[in-house]
């Protein structure tokens, strides 16, 4: 079904060209056909588009012949597809796929939240204490050390699904704080997962993210957070077969959902922790002692 006329002819063993008959090779270029001999007749049933593409005419296009069984044809198509994917995976494409996410969130304190100690005092605590927070959705924030006045962290993001891959981003962060804000900058990102393709993807993207937290500590107390995320991707392997626009739309959607979940959960964690910190003096003391232990590592 779906097959048209057939071609029956012999292929040159050296050049692979199709001679006009079954008896001998008619290629005159000796540099491409040194043997001057042809393979035994090869009969392939060709679909109409292939027949028109190679321009077969006359008796050569209508001779009866056998054709490959359907399972063999499917295997041949699969082998050609795998070969094309392998060839694509060895060639680096420019970083032409852009993922951009800009998000802003505010978390107001409830009216019942303690007034003293103030929200400003809490937000100006040493940033090493962020490693003591229990983040939602299975995320984890690990302190990795310090570099002068900067604190170094690793943020482990819960697994996210992108097309047929499930990956867990591990983001290396630098945290700066001052009297009015806390700024987190992602310096690198490593994707981890069980699929072998995940390791190859790590060499194919450039990652940048900046998150800034500010606060308002007056009659309407709240914590604000803004995030700017940029990922430039050179799609590897099978992803190169997907249109760039589809990759960007899917990437933007996945990253926006993941970013908003992390921001919303982190802000809610800060609010809950502030309420406990401000209302429980013994908890403040434990937090201070634990933060000193974390900073000494």
mmCIF file of C-alpha atoms in Angstrom:
data_model
loop_
_atom_site.group_PDB
_atom_site.id
_atom_site.type_symbol
_atom_site.label_atom_id
_atom_site.label_comp_id
_atom_site.label_asym_id
_atom_site.label_seq_id
_atom_site.Cartn_x
_atom_site.Cartn_y
_atom_site.Cartn_z
ATOM 1 C CA UNK A 1 0.000 0.000 0.000
ATOM 2 C CA UNK A 2 1.290 3.451 -0.885
ATOM 3 C CA UNK A 3 3.923 2.131 -3.336
ATOM 4 C CA UNK A 4 3.918 2.950 -7.049
ATOM 5 C CA UNK A 5 6.038 1.832 -9.899
ATOM 6 C CA UNK A 6 9.333 0.062 -9.391
ATOM 7 C CA UNK A 7 12.948 0.486 -10.437
ATOM 8 C CA UNK A 8 15.019 -2.524 -11.435
ATOM 9 C CA UNK A 9 18.684 -1.950 -12.078
ATOM 10 C CA UNK A 10 22.225 -2.564 -10.857
ATOM 11 C CA UNK A 11 24.305 -0.342 -8.599
ATOM 12 C CA UNK A 12 28.009 0.345 -9.141
ATOM 13 C CA UNK A 13 30.016 -1.188 -6.286
ATOM 14 C CA UNK A 14 32.485 1.715 -6.211
ATOM 15 C CA UNK A 15 30.450 4.843 -6.817
ATOM 16 C CA UNK A 16 26.978 3.705 -5.803
ATOM 17 C CA UNK A 17 25.521 5.367 -8.930
ATOM 18 C CA UNK A 18 22.600 3.870 -10.830
ATOM 19 C CA UNK A 19 23.540 2.734 -14.392
ATOM 20 C CA UNK A 20 20.922 2.963 -17.147
ATOM 21 C CA UNK A 21 20.739 -0.839 -17.608
ATOM 22 C CA UNK A 22 21.500 -4.098 -15.844
ATOM 23 C CA UNK A 23 24.549 -5.158 -17.817
ATOM 24 C CA UNK A 24 27.372 -2.769 -17.068
ATOM 25 C CA UNK A 25 28.277 0.514 -15.408
ATOM 26 C CA UNK A 26 28.225 3.495 -17.713
ATOM 27 C CA UNK A 27 30.102 5.904 -15.441
ATOM 28 C CA UNK A 28 32.959 7.369 -17.500
ATOM 29 C CA UNK A 29 34.710 9.066 -14.604
ATOM 30 C CA UNK A 30 37.379 6.528 -13.686
ATOM 31 C CA UNK A 31 38.182 8.372 -10.478
ATOM 32 C CA UNK A 32 34.722 7.489 -9.202
ATOM 33 C CA UNK A 33 34.404 4.051 -10.780
ATOM 34 C CA UNK A 34 37.678 2.182 -11.029
ATOM 35 C CA UNK A 35 36.287 -1.335 -11.070
ATOM 36 C CA UNK A 36 34.170 -0.795 -14.215
ATOM 37 C CA UNK A 37 31.873 -3.482 -12.879
ATOM 38 C CA UNK A 38 28.430 -3.457 -11.410
ATOM 39 C CA UNK A 39 26.745 -5.274 -8.595
ATOM 40 C CA UNK A 40 24.146 -7.900 -9.369
ATOM 41 C CA UNK A 41 20.748 -6.442 -10.232
ATOM 42 C CA UNK A 42 19.081 -4.760 -7.255
ATOM 43 C CA UNK A 43 15.300 -4.425 -7.238
ATOM 44 C CA UNK A 44 13.717 -1.802 -4.998
ATOM 45 C CA UNK A 45 10.072 -0.823 -5.016
ATOM 46 C CA UNK A 46 9.969 2.959 -4.747
ATOM 47 C CA UNK A 47 7.150 5.268 -3.753
ATOM 48 C CA UNK A 48 5.938 7.810 -6.252
ATOM 49 C CA UNK A 49 7.856 10.766 -4.744
ATOM 50 C CA UNK A 50 11.172 8.873 -4.769
ATOM 51 C CA UNK A 51 10.543 7.734 -8.384
ATOM 52 C CA UNK A 52 9.933 11.297 -9.501
ATOM 53 C CA UNK A 53 12.899 12.523 -7.468
ATOM 54 C CA UNK A 54 15.433 10.287 -9.238
ATOM 55 C CA UNK A 55 13.768 10.727 -12.617
ATOM 56 C CA UNK A 56 13.208 7.103 -13.666
ATOM 57 C CA UNK A 57 11.495 6.738 -16.992
ATOM 58 C CA UNK A 58 10.461 4.105 -19.492
ATOM 59 C CA UNK A 59 10.949 0.399 -19.109
ATOM 60 C CA UNK A 60 13.271 0.783 -16.134
ATOM 61 C CA UNK A 61 10.357 2.260 -14.187
ATOM 62 C CA UNK A 62 7.813 -0.451 -14.872
ATOM 63 C CA UNK A 63 9.682 -3.764 -14.745
ATOM 64 C CA UNK A 64 8.132 -6.116 -12.200
ATOM 65 C CA UNK A 65 10.281 -6.676 -9.126
ATOM 66 C CA UNK A 66 10.183 -7.802 -5.516
ATOM 67 C CA UNK A 67 10.276 -5.288 -2.660
ATOM 68 C CA UNK A 68 11.475 -5.253 0.949
ATOM 69 C CA UNK A 69 9.068 -6.780 3.518
ATOM 70 C CA UNK A 70 7.312 -4.270 5.738
ATOM 71 C CA UNK A 71 9.296 -5.175 8.936
ATOM 72 C CA UNK A 72 12.561 -4.773 7.029
ATOM 73 C CA UNK A 73 11.429 -1.400 5.686
ATOM 74 C CA UNK A 74 10.521 -0.217 9.225
ATOM 75 C CA UNK A 75 13.926 -1.367 10.489
ATOM 76 C CA UNK A 76 15.637 0.514 7.673
ATOM 77 C CA UNK A 77 13.748 3.707 8.468
ATOM 78 C CA UNK A 78 14.607 3.391 12.165
ATOM 79 C CA UNK A 79 18.292 2.856 11.356
ATOM 80 C CA UNK A 80 18.316 5.962 9.146
ATOM 81 C CA UNK A 81 16.627 8.009 11.892
ATOM 82 C CA UNK A 82 19.123 6.870 14.540
ATOM 83 C CA UNK A 83 21.979 7.659 12.194
ATOM 84 C CA UNK A 84 20.600 11.160 11.625
ATOM 85 C CA UNK A 85 20.201 11.730 15.384
ATOM 86 C CA UNK A 86 23.768 10.575 16.022
ATOM 87 C CA UNK A 87 25.057 12.940 13.351
ATOM 88 C CA UNK A 88 23.091 15.827 14.833
ATOM 89 C CA UNK A 89 24.337 15.111 18.350
ATOM 90 C CA UNK A 90 27.970 15.436 17.280
ATOM 91 C CA UNK A 91 27.488 18.901 15.790
ATOM 92 C CA UNK A 92 27.024 21.852 18.121
ATOM 93 C CA UNK A 93 24.343 24.345 17.149
ATOM 94 C CA UNK A 94 24.628 27.994 18.222
ATOM 95 C CA UNK A 95 22.954 29.094 21.444
ATOM 96 C CA UNK A 96 19.903 30.194 19.449
ATOM 97 C CA UNK A 97 17.126 28.939 21.744
ATOM 98 C CA UNK A 98 16.271 31.569 24.357
ATOM 99 C CA UNK A 99 14.339 30.980 27.579
ATOM 100 C CA UNK A 100 13.422 34.111 29.537
ATOM 101 C CA UNK A 101 11.428 34.365 32.780
ATOM 102 C CA UNK A 102 10.734 37.539 34.775
ATOM 103 C CA UNK A 103 8.605 37.093 37.885
ATOM 104 C CA UNK A 104 7.593 39.244 40.855
ATOM 105 C CA UNK A 105 5.853 38.142 44.021
ATOM 106 C CA UNK A 106 4.768 39.791 47.272
ATOM 107 C CA UNK A 107 3.996 38.078 50.554
ATOM 108 C CA UNK A 108 2.157 40.289 53.099
ATOM 109 C CA UNK A 109 2.443 39.505 56.787
ATOM 110 C CA UNK A 110 -0.814 38.595 58.496
ATOM 111 C CA UNK A 111 -2.226 41.171 60.928
ATOM 112 C CA UNK A 112 -1.564 38.780 63.818
ATOM 113 C CA UNK A 113 2.192 38.638 63.101
ATOM 114 C CA UNK A 114 4.396 39.927 65.961
ATOM 115 C CA UNK A 115 5.564 43.530 65.801
ATOM 116 C CA UNK A 116 8.723 43.148 67.845
ATOM 117 C CA UNK A 117 11.383 42.161 66.947
ATOM 118 C CA UNK A 118 10.728 43.870 63.636
ATOM 119 C CA UNK A 119 10.713 42.407 60.140
ATOM 120 C CA UNK A 120 13.745 44.559 59.313
ATOM 121 C CA UNK A 121 15.761 42.941 62.097
ATOM 122 C CA UNK A 122 14.829 39.509 60.782
ATOM 123 C CA UNK A 123 15.735 40.267 57.150
ATOM 124 C CA UNK A 124 19.126 41.630 58.231
ATOM 125 C CA UNK A 125 20.140 38.412 59.986
ATOM 126 C CA UNK A 126 23.256 36.704 58.597
ATOM 127 C CA UNK A 127 22.328 34.976 55.335
ATOM 128 C CA UNK A 128 23.975 31.746 56.527
ATOM 129 C CA UNK A 129 20.733 31.141 58.448
ATOM 130 C CA UNK A 130 18.890 30.533 55.189
ATOM 131 C CA UNK A 131 20.450 27.071 55.174
ATOM 132 C CA UNK A 132 18.394 26.289 58.292
ATOM 133 C CA UNK A 133 15.063 26.832 56.534
ATOM 134 C CA UNK A 134 12.882 23.917 55.459
ATOM 135 C CA UNK A 135 11.917 24.681 51.865
ATOM 136 C CA UNK A 136 8.663 23.345 50.366
ATOM 137 C CA UNK A 137 8.112 21.026 47.377
ATOM 138 C CA UNK A 138 11.218 18.998 48.214
ATOM 139 C CA UNK A 139 13.624 21.860 47.451
ATOM 140 C CA UNK A 140 16.807 22.174 49.484
ATOM 141 C CA UNK A 141 19.203 25.046 50.184
ATOM 142 C CA UNK A 142 22.706 23.981 51.211
ATOM 143 C CA UNK A 143 25.421 26.314 52.404
ATOM 144 C CA UNK A 144 28.719 25.627 50.617
ATOM 145 C CA UNK A 145 30.943 28.181 52.377
ATOM 146 C CA UNK A 146 31.767 31.859 52.060
ATOM 147 C CA UNK A 147 33.854 34.121 49.878
ATOM 148 C CA UNK A 148 34.597 37.284 51.812
ATOM 149 C CA UNK A 149 31.281 38.973 52.524
ATOM 150 C CA UNK A 150 29.427 36.641 50.162
ATOM 151 C CA UNK A 151 27.715 33.431 51.201
ATOM 152 C CA UNK A 152 27.811 30.466 48.800
ATOM 153 C CA UNK A 153 24.813 28.146 48.515
ATOM 154 C CA UNK A 154 23.558 25.310 46.364
ATOM 155 C CA UNK A 155 19.843 25.315 45.586
ATOM 156 C CA UNK A 156 18.447 21.886 44.682
ATOM 157 C CA UNK A 157 15.258 22.322 42.672
ATOM 158 C CA UNK A 158 12.627 19.525 42.689
ATOM 159 C CA UNK A 159 12.559 17.436 39.473
ATOM 160 C CA UNK A 160 10.839 19.075 36.500
ATOM 161 C CA UNK A 161 9.685 17.387 33.280
ATOM 162 C CA UNK A 162 10.772 18.795 29.910
ATOM 163 C CA UNK A 163 9.361 16.881 26.932
ATOM 164 C CA UNK A 164 10.499 13.288 27.589
ATOM 165 C CA UNK A 165 13.212 14.133 30.149
ATOM 166 C CA UNK A 166 12.931 14.582 33.925
ATOM 167 C CA UNK A 167 15.752 16.651 35.422
ATOM 168 C CA UNK A 168 16.670 18.112 38.806
ATOM 169 C CA UNK A 169 18.510 21.467 38.532
ATOM 170 C CA UNK A 170 21.314 22.132 41.030
ATOM 171 C CA UNK A 171 22.016 25.885 41.076
ATOM 172 C CA UNK A 172 25.206 27.356 42.575
ATOM 173 C CA UNK A 173 24.356 30.707 44.201
ATOM 174 C CA UNK A 174 26.130 33.725 45.658
ATOM 175 C CA UNK A 175 24.188 35.735 48.274
ATOM 176 C CA UNK A 176 24.852 39.403 49.069
ATOM 177 C CA UNK A 177 22.947 41.367 51.686
ATOM 178 C CA UNK A 178 22.751 45.002 52.710
ATOM 179 C CA UNK A 179 20.472 47.169 54.839
ATOM 180 C CA UNK A 180 17.691 47.234 52.250
ATOM 181 C CA UNK A 181 17.826 44.014 50.237
ATOM 182 C CA UNK A 182 19.125 40.484 49.839
ATOM 183 C CA UNK A 183 20.404 39.593 46.359
ATOM 184 C CA UNK A 184 20.895 36.012 45.156
ATOM 185 C CA UNK A 185 22.825 35.400 41.926
ATOM 186 C CA UNK A 186 22.988 32.022 40.258
ATOM 187 C CA UNK A 187 26.499 31.477 38.901
ATOM 188 C CA UNK A 188 26.009 28.028 37.329
ATOM 189 C CA UNK A 189 23.479 25.247 36.973
ATOM 190 C CA UNK A 190 23.940 21.487 36.632
ATOM 191 C CA UNK A 191 21.113 19.215 35.552
ATOM 192 C CA UNK A 192 20.969 15.792 37.139
ATOM 193 C CA UNK A 193 18.879 12.805 36.140
ATOM 194 C CA UNK A 194 18.943 9.132 35.257
ATOM 195 C CA UNK A 195 18.864 9.533 31.460
ATOM 196 C CA UNK A 196 22.276 9.529 29.754
ATOM 197 C CA UNK A 197 21.167 12.481 27.597
ATOM 198 C CA UNK A 198 20.986 14.702 30.715
ATOM 199 C CA UNK A 199 24.784 14.655 31.091
ATOM 200 C CA UNK A 200 25.205 15.804 27.490
ATOM 201 C CA UNK A 201 22.717 18.653 27.957
ATOM 202 C CA UNK A 202 24.895 20.180 30.697
ATOM 203 C CA UNK A 203 27.415 21.226 28.018
ATOM 204 C CA UNK A 204 24.760 22.841 25.843
ATOM 205 C CA UNK A 205 23.333 25.788 27.791
ATOM 206 C CA UNK A 206 24.329 29.032 29.489
ATOM 207 C CA UNK A 207 22.406 29.827 32.694
ATOM 208 C CA UNK A 208 21.922 33.144 34.523
ATOM 209 C CA UNK A 209 19.513 34.066 37.316
ATOM 210 C CA UNK A 210 19.201 36.975 39.753
ATOM 211 C CA UNK A 211 16.709 37.166 42.622
ATOM 212 C CA UNK A 212 16.294 40.241 44.828
ATOM 213 C CA UNK A 213 14.331 40.346 48.062
ATOM 214 C CA UNK A 214 13.218 43.620 49.627
ATOM 215 C CA UNK A 215 10.753 44.343 52.398
ATOM 216 C CA UNK A 216 8.327 46.953 53.669
ATOM 217 C CA UNK A 217 8.188 47.359 57.447
ATOM 218 C CA UNK A 218 5.467 49.904 58.203
ATOM 219 C CA UNK A 219 1.709 49.678 58.563
ATOM 220 C CA UNK A 220 1.547 47.248 55.598
ATOM 221 C CA UNK A 221 4.406 44.842 56.207
ATOM 222 C CA UNK A 222 5.439 42.505 53.413
ATOM 223 C CA UNK A 223 8.357 40.789 51.681
ATOM 224 C CA UNK A 224 8.814 41.339 47.931
ATOM 225 C CA UNK A 225 10.827 39.158 45.572
ATOM 226 C CA UNK A 226 11.728 39.650 41.903
ATOM 227 C CA UNK A 227 13.491 37.074 39.724
ATOM 228 C CA UNK A 228 15.086 37.426 36.286
ATOM 229 C CA UNK A 229 16.120 34.156 34.672
ATOM 230 C CA UNK A 230 17.833 33.653 31.304
ATOM 231 C CA UNK A 231 18.881 30.391 29.661
ATOM 232 C CA UNK A 232 20.541 30.222 26.227
ATOM 233 C CA UNK A 233 20.463 26.714 24.784
ATOM 234 C CA UNK A 234 22.206 24.924 21.914
ATOM 235 C CA UNK A 235 19.742 22.013 21.562
ATOM 236 C CA UNK A 236 21.565 18.671 21.602
ATOM 237 C CA UNK A 237 20.775 15.386 19.889
ATOM 238 C CA UNK A 238 17.069 14.702 19.295
ATOM 239 C CA UNK A 239 16.037 18.164 20.528
ATOM 240 C CA UNK A 240 17.480 19.581 17.312
ATOM 241 C CA UNK A 241 14.649 17.891 15.444
ATOM 242 C CA UNK A 242 12.103 20.005 17.389
ATOM 243 C CA UNK A 243 11.313 23.498 16.013
ATOM 244 C CA UNK A 244 13.054 26.250 17.951
ATOM 245 C CA UNK A 245 9.788 28.070 18.662
ATOM 246 C CA UNK A 246 8.313 24.938 20.259
ATOM 247 C CA UNK A 247 11.415 24.545 22.431
ATOM 248 C CA UNK A 248 11.230 28.175 23.586
ATOM 249 C CA UNK A 249 7.490 28.081 24.351
ATOM 250 C CA UNK A 250 7.813 24.838 26.310
ATOM 251 C CA UNK A 251 10.992 25.998 28.086
ATOM 252 C CA UNK A 252 9.432 29.315 29.102
ATOM 253 C CA UNK A 253 6.324 27.570 30.416
ATOM 254 C CA UNK A 254 8.231 24.939 32.413
ATOM 255 C CA UNK A 255 10.705 27.427 33.908
ATOM 256 C CA UNK A 256 7.993 29.970 34.751
ATOM 257 C CA UNK A 257 5.949 27.394 36.656
ATOM 258 C CA UNK A 258 9.011 26.070 38.512
ATOM 259 C CA UNK A 259 10.265 29.597 39.330
ATOM 260 C CA UNK A 260 6.891 30.799 40.628
ATOM 261 C CA UNK A 261 6.495 27.715 42.806
ATOM 262 C CA UNK A 262 9.933 28.188 44.354
ATOM 263 C CA UNK A 263 9.392 31.922 44.989
ATOM 264 C CA UNK A 264 5.948 31.433 46.473
ATOM 265 C CA UNK A 265 7.114 28.588 48.700
ATOM 266 C CA UNK A 266 10.277 30.403 49.807
ATOM 267 C CA UNK A 267 8.388 33.583 50.736
ATOM 268 C CA UNK A 268 5.820 31.614 52.703
ATOM 269 C CA UNK A 269 8.648 29.822 54.510
ATOM 270 C CA UNK A 270 10.187 33.195 55.431
ATOM 271 C CA UNK A 271 6.865 34.489 56.780
ATOM 272 C CA UNK A 272 6.296 31.398 58.915
ATOM 273 C CA UNK A 273 9.860 31.442 60.177
ATOM 274 C CA UNK A 274 9.672 35.154 61.022
ATOM 275 C CA UNK A 275 6.480 34.634 63.045
ATOM 276 C CA UNK A 276 8.128 31.869 65.047
ATOM 277 C CA UNK A 277 11.404 33.771 65.389
ATOM 278 C CA UNK A 278 9.680 36.959 66.583
ATOM 279 C CA UNK A 279 7.350 35.256 69.073
ATOM 280 C CA UNK A 280 9.695 32.644 70.606
ATOM 281 C CA UNK A 281 12.843 33.857 72.325
ATOM 282 C CA UNK A 282 14.180 30.323 72.827
ATOM 283 C CA UNK A 283 13.829 29.683 69.079
ATOM 284 C CA UNK A 284 15.791 32.866 68.343
ATOM 285 C CA UNK A 285 18.587 31.603 70.569
ATOM 286 C CA UNK A 286 18.629 28.178 68.919
ATOM 287 C CA UNK A 287 18.675 29.774 65.490
ATOM 288 C CA UNK A 288 21.607 31.974 66.488
ATOM 289 C CA UNK A 289 23.590 29.034 67.849
ATOM 290 C CA UNK A 290 22.837 26.866 64.796
ATOM 291 C CA UNK A 291 23.777 29.668 62.442
ATOM 292 C CA UNK A 292 27.141 30.013 64.160
ATOM 293 C CA UNK A 293 27.756 26.294 63.708
ATOM 294 C CA UNK A 294 26.815 26.489 60.029
ATOM 295 C CA UNK A 295 29.081 29.491 59.468
ATOM 296 C CA UNK A 296 31.992 27.685 61.142
ATOM 297 C CA UNK A 297 31.884 24.741 58.693
#
